[in-house]
mmCIF file of C-alpha atoms in Angstrom:
data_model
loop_
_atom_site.group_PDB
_atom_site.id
_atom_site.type_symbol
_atom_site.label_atom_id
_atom_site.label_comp_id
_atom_site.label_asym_id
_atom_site.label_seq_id
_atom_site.Cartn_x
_atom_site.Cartn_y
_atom_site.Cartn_z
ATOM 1 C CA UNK A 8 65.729 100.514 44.729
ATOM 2 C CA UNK A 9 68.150 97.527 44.665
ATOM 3 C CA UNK A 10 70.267 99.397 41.664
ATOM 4 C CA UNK A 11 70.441 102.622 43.963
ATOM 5 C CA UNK A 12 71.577 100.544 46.879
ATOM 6 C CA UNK A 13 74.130 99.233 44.420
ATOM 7 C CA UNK A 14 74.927 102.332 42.637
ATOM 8 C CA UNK A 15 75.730 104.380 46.525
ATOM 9 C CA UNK A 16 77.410 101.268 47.595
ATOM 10 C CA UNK A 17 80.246 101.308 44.735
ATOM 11 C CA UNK A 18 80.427 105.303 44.855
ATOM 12 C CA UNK A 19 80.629 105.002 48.878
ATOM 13 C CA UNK A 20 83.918 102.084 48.111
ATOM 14 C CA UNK A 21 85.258 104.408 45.459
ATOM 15 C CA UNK A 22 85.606 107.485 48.149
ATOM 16 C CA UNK A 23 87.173 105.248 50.546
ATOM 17 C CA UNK A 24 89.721 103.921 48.024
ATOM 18 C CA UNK A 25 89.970 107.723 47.153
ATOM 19 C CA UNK A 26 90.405 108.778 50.535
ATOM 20 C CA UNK A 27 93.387 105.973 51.438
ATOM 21 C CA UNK A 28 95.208 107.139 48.484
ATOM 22 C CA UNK A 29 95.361 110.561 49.597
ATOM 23 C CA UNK A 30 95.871 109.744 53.211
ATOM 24 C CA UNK A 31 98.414 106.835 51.949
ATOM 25 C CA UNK A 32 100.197 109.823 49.746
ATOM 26 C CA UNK A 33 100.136 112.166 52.669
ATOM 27 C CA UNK A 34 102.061 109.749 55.241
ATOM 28 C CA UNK A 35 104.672 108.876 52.209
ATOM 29 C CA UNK A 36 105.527 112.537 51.706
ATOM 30 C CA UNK A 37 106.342 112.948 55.580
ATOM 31 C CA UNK A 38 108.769 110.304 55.537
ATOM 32 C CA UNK A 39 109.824 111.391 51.521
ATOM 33 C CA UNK A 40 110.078 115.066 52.878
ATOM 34 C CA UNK A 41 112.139 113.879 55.581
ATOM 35 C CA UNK A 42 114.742 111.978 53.451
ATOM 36 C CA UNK A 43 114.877 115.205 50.995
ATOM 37 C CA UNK A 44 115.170 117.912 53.519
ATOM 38 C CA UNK A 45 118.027 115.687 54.762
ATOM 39 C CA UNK A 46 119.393 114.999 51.386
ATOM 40 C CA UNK A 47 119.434 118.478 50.143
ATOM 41 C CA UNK A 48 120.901 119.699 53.295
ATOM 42 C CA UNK A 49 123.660 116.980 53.093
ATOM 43 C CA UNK A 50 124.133 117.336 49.338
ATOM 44 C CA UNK A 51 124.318 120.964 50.083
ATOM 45 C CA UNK A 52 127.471 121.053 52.245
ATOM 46 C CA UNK A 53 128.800 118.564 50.151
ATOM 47 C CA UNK A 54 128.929 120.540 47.376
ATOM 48 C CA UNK A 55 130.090 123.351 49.373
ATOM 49 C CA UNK A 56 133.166 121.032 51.353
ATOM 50 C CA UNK A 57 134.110 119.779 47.629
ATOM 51 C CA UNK A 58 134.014 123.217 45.850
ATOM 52 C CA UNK A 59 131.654 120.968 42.805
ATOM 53 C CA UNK A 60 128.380 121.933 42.270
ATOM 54 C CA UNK A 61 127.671 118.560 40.891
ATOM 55 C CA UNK A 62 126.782 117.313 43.836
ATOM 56 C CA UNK A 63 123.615 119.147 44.334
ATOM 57 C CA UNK A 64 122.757 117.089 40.935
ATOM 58 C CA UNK A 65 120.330 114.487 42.547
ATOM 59 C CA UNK A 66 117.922 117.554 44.019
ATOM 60 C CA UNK A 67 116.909 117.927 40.807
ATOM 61 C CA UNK A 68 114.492 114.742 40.268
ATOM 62 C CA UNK A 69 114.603 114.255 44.386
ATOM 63 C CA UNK A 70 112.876 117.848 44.245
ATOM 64 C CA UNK A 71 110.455 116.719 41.307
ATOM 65 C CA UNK A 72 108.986 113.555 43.116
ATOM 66 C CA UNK A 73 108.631 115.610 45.892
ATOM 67 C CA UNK A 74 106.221 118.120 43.767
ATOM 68 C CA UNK A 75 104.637 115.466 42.871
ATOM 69 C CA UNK A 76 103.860 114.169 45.924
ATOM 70 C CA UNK A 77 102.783 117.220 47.427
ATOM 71 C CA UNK A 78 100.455 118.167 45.049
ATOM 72 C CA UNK A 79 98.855 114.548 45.195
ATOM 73 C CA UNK A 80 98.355 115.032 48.900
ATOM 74 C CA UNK A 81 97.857 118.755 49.344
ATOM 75 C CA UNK A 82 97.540 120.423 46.069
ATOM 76 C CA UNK A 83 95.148 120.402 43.523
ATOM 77 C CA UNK A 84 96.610 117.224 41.273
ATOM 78 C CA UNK A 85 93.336 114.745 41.949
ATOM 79 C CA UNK A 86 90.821 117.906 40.465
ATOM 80 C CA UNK A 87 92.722 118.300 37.467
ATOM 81 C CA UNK A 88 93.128 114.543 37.132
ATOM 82 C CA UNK A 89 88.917 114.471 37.456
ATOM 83 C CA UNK A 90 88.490 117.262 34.726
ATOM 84 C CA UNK A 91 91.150 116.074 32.340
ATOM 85 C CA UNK A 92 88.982 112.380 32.791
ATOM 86 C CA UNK A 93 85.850 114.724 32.202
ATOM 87 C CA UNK A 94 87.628 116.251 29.359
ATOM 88 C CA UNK A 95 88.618 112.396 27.595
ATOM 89 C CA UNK A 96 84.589 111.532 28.632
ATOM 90 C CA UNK A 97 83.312 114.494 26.864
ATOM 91 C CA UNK A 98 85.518 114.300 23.751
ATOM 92 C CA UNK A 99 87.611 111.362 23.424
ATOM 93 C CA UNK A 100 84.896 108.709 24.133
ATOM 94 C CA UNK A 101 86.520 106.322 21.433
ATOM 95 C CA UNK A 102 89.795 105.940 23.635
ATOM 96 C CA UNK A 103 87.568 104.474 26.096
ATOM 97 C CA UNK A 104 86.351 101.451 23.691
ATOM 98 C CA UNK A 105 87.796 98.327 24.718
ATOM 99 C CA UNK A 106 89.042 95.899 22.412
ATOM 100 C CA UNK A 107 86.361 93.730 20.121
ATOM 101 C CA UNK A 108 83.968 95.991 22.021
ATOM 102 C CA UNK A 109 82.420 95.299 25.099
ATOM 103 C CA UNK A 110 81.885 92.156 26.928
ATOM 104 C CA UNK A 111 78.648 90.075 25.912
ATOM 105 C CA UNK A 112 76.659 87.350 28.252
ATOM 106 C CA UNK A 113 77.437 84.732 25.476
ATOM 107 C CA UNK A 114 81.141 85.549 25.511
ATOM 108 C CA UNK A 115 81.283 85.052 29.162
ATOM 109 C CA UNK A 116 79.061 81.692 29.293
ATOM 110 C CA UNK A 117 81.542 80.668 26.258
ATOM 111 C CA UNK A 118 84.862 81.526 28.149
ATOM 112 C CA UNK A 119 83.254 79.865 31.640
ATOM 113 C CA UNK A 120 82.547 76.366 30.029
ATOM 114 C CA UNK A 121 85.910 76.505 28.414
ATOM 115 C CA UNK A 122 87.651 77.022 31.671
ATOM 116 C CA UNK A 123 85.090 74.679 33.854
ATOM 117 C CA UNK A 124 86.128 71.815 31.402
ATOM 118 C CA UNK A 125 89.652 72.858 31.548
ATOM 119 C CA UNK A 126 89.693 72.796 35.373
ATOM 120 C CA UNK A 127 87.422 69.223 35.122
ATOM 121 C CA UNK A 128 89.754 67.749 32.837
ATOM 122 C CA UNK A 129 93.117 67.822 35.328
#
């Protein structure tokens, strides 16, 4: 019953972390839409005033991070994210090892007294 608690708990914190990043992504592209709508328009008659089509260079990446944003906020970006992590669960498991394998209670009691007598010794 305790582990249930537990296990709703951390899925409940992981939604809301979820659900800022999507609402933090959404309020960035209003202000990031603003700035390149304003760009591109100003970029735009520069290039037209100056006769070089140069100018409209920057749109290029502008208009990629904008994509990007979009689809992080409106699109579809976090469900392909969650089945290309499904995808690395199902059949790349060993890219998901950490390194000298995973943490024991003995390594963790060995690095605590090290640091305890470290931090008792100053």
């Amino acid at each position: 019953l305790q582990l249930e608690r537990q296990l709703l708990m951390q899925n409940q914190m992981r939604e809301r972390q979820t659900a800022m990043q999507i609402a933090w992504t959404r309020e960035f592209l209003k202000y990031f839409g603003t700035f390149f709508g304003l760009a591109a328009v100003g970029l735009t008659a520069g290039a037209i005033k100056k006769k070089k089509p140069g100018v409209l260079l920057p749109i290029v990446p502008l208009s990629f991070i904008f994509a990007y944003q979009y689809d992080m906020g409106y699109g579809t970006l976090l469900q392909r994210i969650k089945g290309e992590a499904e995808n690395i669960l199902d059949t790349q498991s060993t890219l998901l090892e950490l390194p000298k394998g995973p943490l024991t209670y003995e390594e963790l009691e060995k690095i605590r007294r090290s640091q305890s007598k470290f931090f008792t010794e100053k």
